[in-house]
PDB file of C-alpha atoms in Angstrom:
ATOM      1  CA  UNK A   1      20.306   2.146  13.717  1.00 92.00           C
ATOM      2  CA  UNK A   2      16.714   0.599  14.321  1.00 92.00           C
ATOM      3  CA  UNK A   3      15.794  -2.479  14.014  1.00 92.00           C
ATOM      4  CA  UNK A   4      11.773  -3.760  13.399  1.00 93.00           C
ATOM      5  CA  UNK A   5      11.637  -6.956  15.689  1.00 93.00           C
ATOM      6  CA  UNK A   6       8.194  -8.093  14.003  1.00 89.00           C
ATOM      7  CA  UNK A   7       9.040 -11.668  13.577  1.00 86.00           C
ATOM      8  CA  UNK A   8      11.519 -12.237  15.499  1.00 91.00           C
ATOM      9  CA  UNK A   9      12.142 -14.489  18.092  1.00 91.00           C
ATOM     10  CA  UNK A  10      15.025 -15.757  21.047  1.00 90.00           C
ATOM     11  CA  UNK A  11      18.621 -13.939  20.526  1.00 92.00           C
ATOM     12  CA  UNK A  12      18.846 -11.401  17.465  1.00 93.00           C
ATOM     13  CA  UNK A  13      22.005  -9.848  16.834  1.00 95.00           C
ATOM     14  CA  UNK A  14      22.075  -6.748  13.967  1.00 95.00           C
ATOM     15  CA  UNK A  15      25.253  -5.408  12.472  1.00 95.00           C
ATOM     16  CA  UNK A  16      26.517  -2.277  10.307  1.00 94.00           C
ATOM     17  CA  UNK A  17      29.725  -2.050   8.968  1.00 94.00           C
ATOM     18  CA  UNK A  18      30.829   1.468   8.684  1.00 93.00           C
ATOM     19  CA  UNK A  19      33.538   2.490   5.980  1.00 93.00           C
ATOM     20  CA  UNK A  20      35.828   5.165   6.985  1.00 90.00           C
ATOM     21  CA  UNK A  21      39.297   6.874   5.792  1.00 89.00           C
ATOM     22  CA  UNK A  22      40.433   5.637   9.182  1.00 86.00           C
ATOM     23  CA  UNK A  23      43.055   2.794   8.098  1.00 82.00           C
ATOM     24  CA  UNK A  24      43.485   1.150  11.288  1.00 83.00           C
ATOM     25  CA  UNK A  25      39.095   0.402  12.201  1.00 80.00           C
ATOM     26  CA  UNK A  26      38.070  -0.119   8.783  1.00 80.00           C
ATOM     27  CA  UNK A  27      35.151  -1.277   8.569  1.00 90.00           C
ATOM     28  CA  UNK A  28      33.847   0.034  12.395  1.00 90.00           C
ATOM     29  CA  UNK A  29      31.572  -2.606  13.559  1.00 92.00           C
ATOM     30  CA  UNK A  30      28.261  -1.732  15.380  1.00 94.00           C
ATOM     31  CA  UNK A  31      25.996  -4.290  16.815  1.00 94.00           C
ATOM     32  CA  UNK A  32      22.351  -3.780  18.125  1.00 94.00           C
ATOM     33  CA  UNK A  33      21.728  -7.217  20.490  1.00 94.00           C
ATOM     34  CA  UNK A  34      18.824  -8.100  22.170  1.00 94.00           C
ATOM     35  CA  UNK A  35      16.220 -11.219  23.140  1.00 94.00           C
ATOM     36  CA  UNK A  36      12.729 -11.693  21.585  1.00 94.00           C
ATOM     37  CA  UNK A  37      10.434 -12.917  23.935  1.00 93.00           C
ATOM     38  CA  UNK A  38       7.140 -14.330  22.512  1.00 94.00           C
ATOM     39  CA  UNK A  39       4.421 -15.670  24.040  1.00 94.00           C
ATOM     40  CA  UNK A  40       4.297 -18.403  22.054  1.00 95.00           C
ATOM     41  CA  UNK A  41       7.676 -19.916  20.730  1.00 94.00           C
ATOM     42  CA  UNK A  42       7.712 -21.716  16.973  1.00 95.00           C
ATOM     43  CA  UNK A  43      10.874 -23.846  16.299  1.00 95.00           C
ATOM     44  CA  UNK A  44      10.009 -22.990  12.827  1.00 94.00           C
ATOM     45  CA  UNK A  45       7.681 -21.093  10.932  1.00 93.00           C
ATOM     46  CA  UNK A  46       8.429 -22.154   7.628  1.00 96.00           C
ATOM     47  CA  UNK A  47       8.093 -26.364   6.496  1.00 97.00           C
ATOM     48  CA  UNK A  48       9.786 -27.325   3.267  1.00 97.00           C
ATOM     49  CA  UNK A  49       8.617 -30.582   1.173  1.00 97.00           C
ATOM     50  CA  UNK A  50      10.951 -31.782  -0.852  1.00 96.00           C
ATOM     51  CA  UNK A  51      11.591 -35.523  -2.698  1.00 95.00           C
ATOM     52  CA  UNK A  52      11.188 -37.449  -5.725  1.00 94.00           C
ATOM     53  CA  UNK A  53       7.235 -37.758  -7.063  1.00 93.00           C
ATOM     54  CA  UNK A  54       5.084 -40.573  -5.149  1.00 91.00           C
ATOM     55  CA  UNK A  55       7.357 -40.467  -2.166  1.00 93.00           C
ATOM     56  CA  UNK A  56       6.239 -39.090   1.247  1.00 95.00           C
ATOM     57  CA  UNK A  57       8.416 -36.547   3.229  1.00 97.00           C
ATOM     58  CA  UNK A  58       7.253 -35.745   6.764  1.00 97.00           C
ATOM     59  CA  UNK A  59       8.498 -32.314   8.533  1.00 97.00           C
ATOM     60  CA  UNK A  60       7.295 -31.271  12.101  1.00 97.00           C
ATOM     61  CA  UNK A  61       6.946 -28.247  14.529  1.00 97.00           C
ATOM     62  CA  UNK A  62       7.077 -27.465  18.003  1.00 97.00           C
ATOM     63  CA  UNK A  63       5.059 -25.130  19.341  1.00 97.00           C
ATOM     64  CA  UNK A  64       5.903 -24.120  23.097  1.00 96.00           C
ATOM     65  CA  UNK A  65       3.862 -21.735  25.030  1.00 97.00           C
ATOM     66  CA  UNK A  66       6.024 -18.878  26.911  1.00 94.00           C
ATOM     67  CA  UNK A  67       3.196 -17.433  28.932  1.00 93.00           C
ATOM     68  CA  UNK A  68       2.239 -19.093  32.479  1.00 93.00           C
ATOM     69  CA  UNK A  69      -1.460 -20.015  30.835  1.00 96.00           C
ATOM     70  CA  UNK A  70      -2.135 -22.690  29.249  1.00 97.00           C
ATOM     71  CA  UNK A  71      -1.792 -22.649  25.305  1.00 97.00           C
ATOM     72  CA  UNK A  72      -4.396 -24.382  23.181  1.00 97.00           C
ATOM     73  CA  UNK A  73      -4.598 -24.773  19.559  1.00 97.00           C
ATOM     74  CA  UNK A  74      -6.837 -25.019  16.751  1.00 95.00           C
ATOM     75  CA  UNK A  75      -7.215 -24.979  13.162  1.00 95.00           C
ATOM     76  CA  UNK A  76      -8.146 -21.958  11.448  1.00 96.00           C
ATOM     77  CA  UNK A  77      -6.919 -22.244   7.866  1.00 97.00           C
ATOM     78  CA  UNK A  78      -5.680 -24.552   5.732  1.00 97.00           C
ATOM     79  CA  UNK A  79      -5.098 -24.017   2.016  1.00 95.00           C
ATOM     80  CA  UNK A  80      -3.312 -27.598   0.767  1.00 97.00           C
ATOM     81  CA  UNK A  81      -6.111 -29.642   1.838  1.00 95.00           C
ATOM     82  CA  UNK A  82      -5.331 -31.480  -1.599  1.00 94.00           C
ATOM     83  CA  UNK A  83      -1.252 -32.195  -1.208  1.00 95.00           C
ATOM     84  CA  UNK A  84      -0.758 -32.010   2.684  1.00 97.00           C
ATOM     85  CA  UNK A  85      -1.680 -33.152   5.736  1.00 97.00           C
ATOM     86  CA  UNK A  86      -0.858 -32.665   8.898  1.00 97.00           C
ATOM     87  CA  UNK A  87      -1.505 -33.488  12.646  1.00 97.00           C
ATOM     88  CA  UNK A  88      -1.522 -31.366  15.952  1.00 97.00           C
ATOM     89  CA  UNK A  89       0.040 -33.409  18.782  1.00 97.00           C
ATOM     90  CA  UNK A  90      -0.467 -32.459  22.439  1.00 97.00           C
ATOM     91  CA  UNK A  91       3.148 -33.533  23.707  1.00 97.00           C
ATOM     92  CA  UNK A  92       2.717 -31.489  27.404  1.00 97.00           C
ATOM     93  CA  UNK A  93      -0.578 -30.590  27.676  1.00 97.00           C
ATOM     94  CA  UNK A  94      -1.230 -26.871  27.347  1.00 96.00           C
ATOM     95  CA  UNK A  95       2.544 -25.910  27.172  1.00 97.00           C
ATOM     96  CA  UNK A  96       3.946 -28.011  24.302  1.00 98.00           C
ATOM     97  CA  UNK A  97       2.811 -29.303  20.572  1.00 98.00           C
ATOM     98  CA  UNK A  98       3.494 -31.012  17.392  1.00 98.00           C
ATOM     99  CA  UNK A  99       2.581 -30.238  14.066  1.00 98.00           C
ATOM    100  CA  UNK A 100       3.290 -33.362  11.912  1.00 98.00           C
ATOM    101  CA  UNK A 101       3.187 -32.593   8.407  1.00 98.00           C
ATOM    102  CA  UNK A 102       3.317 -34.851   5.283  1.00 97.00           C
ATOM    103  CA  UNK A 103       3.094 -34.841   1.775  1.00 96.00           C
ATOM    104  CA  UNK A 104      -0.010 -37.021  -0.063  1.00 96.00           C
ATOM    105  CA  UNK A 105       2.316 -38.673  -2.719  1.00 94.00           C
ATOM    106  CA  UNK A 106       1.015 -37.750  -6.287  1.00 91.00           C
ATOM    107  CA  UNK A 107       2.561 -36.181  -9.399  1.00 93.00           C
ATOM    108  CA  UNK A 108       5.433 -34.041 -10.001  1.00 95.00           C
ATOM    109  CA  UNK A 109       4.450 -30.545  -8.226  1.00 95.00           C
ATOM    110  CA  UNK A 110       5.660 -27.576  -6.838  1.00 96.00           C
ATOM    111  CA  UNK A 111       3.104 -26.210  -3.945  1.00 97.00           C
ATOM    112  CA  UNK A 112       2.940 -22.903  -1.271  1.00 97.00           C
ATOM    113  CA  UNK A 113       0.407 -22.419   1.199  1.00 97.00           C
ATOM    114  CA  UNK A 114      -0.118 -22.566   4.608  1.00 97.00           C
ATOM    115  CA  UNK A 115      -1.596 -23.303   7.839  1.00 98.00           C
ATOM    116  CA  UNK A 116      -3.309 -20.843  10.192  1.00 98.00           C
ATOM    117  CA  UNK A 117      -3.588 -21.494  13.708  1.00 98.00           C
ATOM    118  CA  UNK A 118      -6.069 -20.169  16.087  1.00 97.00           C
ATOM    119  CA  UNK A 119      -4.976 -19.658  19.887  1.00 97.00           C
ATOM    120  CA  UNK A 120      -6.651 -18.759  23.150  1.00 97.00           C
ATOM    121  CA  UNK A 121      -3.629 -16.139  23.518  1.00 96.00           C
ATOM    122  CA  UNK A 122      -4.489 -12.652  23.240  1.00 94.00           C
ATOM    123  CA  UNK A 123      -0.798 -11.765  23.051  1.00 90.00           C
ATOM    124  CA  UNK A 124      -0.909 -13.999  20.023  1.00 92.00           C
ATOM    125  CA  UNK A 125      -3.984 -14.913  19.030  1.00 95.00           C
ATOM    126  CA  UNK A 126      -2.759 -16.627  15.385  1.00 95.00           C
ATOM    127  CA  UNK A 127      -0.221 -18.367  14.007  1.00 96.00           C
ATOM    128  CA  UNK A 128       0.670 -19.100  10.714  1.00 96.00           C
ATOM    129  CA  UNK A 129       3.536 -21.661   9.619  1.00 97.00           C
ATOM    130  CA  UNK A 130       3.912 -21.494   5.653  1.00 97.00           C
ATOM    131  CA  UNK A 131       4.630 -24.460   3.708  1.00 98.00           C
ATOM    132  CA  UNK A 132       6.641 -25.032   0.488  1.00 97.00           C
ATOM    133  CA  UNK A 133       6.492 -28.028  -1.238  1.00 97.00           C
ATOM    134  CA  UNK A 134       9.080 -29.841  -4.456  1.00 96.00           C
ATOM    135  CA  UNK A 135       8.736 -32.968  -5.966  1.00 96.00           C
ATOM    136  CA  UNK A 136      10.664 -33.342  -8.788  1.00 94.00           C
ATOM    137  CA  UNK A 137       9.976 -36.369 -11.691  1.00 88.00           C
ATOM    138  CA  UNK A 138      11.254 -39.726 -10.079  1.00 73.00           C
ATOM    139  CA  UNK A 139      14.242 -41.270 -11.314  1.00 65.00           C
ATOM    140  CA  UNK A 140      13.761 -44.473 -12.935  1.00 58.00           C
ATOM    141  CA  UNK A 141      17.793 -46.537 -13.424  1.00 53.00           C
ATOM    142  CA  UNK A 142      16.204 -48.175 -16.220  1.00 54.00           C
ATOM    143  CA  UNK A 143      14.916 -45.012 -17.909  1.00 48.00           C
ATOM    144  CA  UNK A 144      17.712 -42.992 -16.870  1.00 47.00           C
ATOM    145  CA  UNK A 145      20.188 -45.526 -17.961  1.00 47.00           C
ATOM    146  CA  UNK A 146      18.449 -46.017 -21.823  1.00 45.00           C
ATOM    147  CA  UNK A 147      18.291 -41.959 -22.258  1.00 44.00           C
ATOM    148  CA  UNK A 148      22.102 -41.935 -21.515  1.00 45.00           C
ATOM    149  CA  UNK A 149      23.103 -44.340 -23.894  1.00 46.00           C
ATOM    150  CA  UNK A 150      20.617 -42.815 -26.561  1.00 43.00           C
ATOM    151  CA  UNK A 151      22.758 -39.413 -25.911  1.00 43.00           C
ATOM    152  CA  UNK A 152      26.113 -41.309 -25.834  1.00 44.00           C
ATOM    153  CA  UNK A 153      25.037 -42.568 -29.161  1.00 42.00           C
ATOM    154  CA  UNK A 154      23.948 -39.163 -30.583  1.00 40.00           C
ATOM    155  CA  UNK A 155      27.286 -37.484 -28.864  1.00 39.00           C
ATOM    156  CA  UNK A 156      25.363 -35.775 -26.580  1.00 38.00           C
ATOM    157  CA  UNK A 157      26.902 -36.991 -23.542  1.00 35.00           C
ATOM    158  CA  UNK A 158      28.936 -34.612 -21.685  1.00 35.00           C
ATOM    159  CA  UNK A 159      33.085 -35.715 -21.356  1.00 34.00           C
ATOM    160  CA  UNK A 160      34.818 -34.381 -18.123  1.00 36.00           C
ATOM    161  CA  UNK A 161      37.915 -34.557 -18.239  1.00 35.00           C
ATOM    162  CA  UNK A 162      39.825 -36.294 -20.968  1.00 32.00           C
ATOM    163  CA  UNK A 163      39.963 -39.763 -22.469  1.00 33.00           C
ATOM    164  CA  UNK A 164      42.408 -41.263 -24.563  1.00 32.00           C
TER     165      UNK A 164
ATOM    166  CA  UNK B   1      56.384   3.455  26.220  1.00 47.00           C
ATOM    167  CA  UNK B   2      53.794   2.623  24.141  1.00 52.00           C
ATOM    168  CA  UNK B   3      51.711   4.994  22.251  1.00 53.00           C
ATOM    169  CA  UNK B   4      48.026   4.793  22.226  1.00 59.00           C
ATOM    170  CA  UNK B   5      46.548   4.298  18.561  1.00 54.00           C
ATOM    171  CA  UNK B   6      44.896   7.930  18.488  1.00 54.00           C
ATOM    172  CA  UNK B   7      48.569   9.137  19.091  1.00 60.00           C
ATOM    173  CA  UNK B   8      49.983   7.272  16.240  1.00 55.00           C
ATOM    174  CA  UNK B   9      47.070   8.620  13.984  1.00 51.00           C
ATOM    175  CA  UNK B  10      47.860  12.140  15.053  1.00 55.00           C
ATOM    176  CA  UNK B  11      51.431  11.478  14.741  1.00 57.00           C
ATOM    177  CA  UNK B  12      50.899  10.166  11.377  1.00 57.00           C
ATOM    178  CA  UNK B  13      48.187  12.455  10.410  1.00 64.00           C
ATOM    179  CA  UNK B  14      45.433  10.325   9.902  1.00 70.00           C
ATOM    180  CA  UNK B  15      41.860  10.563  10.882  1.00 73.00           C
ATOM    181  CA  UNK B  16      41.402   7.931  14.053  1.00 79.00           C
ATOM    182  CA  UNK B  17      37.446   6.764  14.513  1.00 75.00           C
ATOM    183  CA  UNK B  18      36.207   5.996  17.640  1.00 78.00           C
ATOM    184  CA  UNK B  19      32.710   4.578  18.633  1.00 79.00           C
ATOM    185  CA  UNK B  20      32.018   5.374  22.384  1.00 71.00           C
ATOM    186  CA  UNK B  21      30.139   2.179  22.510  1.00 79.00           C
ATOM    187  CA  UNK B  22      29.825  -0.185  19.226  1.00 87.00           C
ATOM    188  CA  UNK B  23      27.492  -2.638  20.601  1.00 88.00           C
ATOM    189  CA  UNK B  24      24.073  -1.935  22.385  1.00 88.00           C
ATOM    190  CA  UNK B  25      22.111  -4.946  24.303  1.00 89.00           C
ATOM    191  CA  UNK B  26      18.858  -4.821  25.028  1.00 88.00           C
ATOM    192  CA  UNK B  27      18.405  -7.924  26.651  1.00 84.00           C
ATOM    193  CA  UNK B  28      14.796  -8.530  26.730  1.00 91.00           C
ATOM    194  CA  UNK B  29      12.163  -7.640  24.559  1.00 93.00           C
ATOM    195  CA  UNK B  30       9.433  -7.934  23.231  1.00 91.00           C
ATOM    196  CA  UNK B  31       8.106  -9.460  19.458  1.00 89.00           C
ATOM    197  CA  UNK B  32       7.356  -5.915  17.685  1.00 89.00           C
ATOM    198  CA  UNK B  33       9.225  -4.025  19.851  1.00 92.00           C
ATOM    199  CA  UNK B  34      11.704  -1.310  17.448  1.00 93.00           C
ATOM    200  CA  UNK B  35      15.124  -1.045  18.307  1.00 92.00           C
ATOM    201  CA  UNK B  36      16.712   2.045  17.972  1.00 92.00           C
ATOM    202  CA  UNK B  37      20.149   3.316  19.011  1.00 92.00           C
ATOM    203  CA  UNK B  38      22.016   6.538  17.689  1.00 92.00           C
ATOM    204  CA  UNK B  39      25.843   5.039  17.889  1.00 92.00           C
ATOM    205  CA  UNK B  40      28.266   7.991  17.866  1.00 90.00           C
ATOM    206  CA  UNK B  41      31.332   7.374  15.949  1.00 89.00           C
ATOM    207  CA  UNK B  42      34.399  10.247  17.084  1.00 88.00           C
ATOM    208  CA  UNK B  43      37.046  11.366  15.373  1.00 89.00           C
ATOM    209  CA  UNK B  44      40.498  11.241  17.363  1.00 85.00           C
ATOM    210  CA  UNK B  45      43.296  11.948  14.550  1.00 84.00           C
ATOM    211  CA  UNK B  46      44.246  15.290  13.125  1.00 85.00           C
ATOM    212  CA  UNK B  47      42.436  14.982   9.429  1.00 86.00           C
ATOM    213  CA  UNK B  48      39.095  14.846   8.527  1.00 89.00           C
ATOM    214  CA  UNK B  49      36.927  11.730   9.147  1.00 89.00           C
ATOM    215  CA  UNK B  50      35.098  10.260   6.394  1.00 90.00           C
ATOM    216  CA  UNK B  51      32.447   7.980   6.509  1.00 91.00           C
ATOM    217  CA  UNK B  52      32.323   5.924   2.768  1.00 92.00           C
ATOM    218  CA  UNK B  53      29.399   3.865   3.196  1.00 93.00           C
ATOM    219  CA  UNK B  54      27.405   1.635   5.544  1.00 94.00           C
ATOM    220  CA  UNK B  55      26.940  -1.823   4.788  1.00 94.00           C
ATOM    221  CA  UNK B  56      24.197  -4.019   6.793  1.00 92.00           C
ATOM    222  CA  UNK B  57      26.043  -7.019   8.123  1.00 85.00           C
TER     223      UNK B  57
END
């Protein structure tokens, strides 16, 4: 069994379930186990944005350094300059951060990008979180209300159940 | 007295696996590091031992 830990981090725990003609362990279990250490800790690398249009959704990160140096940050890329933004808080300096992220509220979209961060960590000199972003048409009552009794009246409306 | 299961299987004529040790720990490591462990599964019983397939769990 082998097992690529690129990307991993903290406990990781791998199984295989082996088949046999053997009634009584069927399947065998085997189970590779182990801790990632990094040397610099991401409670997330992925951010999703999600809402109605025109609303704002905020998401954020913590970064936590694992080494005994001191961490520090900066930007290196950002590609959704035009539908995010996002802030890098200091919380403990050099050991832990924030990335606030929010949403500028516009039109129905769907968005993917991301956000590349430059550190003084040879270990790990960049980090990239990847953002996804959904905002679906925003439900009006009044609009929503009008289109169902325009399909009521055409029969379009969809019966669960029945009715007398 | 109670038979062990690799009796029963040879009683029975079965095959009986047996994995000498089904989980490996690593503890520590580190990010990029490849795991790899060769787990060797026996056969105690009588009849042949078959392995069907291997699913990833």
């Amino acid at each position: 069994m082998e097992i690529n830990t690129k990307g991993y981090q903290g406990p990781v725990t791998k199984s295989a379930n082996v088949y046999t003609n053997d009634p009584s362990r069927n399947p065998e279990i085997l189970t590779l186990r182990a801790f990632v250490k990094v040397p610099v800790y991401l409670s997330s690398r992925y951010v999703q944005l999600a809402g109605s249009a025109g609303q704002t959704v905020t998401k954020k990160i913590k970064i936590q350094a694992q080494l005994e140096k001191p961490l520090r940050l900066e930007s290196k890329q950002f590609d959704l300059q035009d539908q995010v933004v996002y802030r890098i808080e200091e919380v403990e300096p050099g050991r832990t951060f924030q990335v606030h992220f929010a949403n500028i509220p516009g039109p129905p979209e769907t968005f993917i990008g991301f956000l590349k961060l430059k550190t003084n960590y040879p270990e790990k000199p960049e980090l990239t979180i990847r953002i996804r972003g959904r905002f679906s048409e925003a439900a009006d009552p009044e609009t929503r209300d009008s289109d169902r009794s325009r399909n009521h009246a055409r029969g379009k409306t969809k019966r669960v159940g029945t009715t007398p | 007295m109670k038979a062990s299961m690799a009796e029963i299987a040879k009683k029975a004529g079965l095959s009986k696996s047996m994995v000498s040790r089904a989980l490996r720990n690593y503890k520590e490591i580190s990010e990029g590091d490849i795991l790899k462990h060769t787990f060797i599964i026996m056969n105690r019983g009588d009849q042949p031992l078959e392995i069907k397939r291997v699913k990833p769990a």
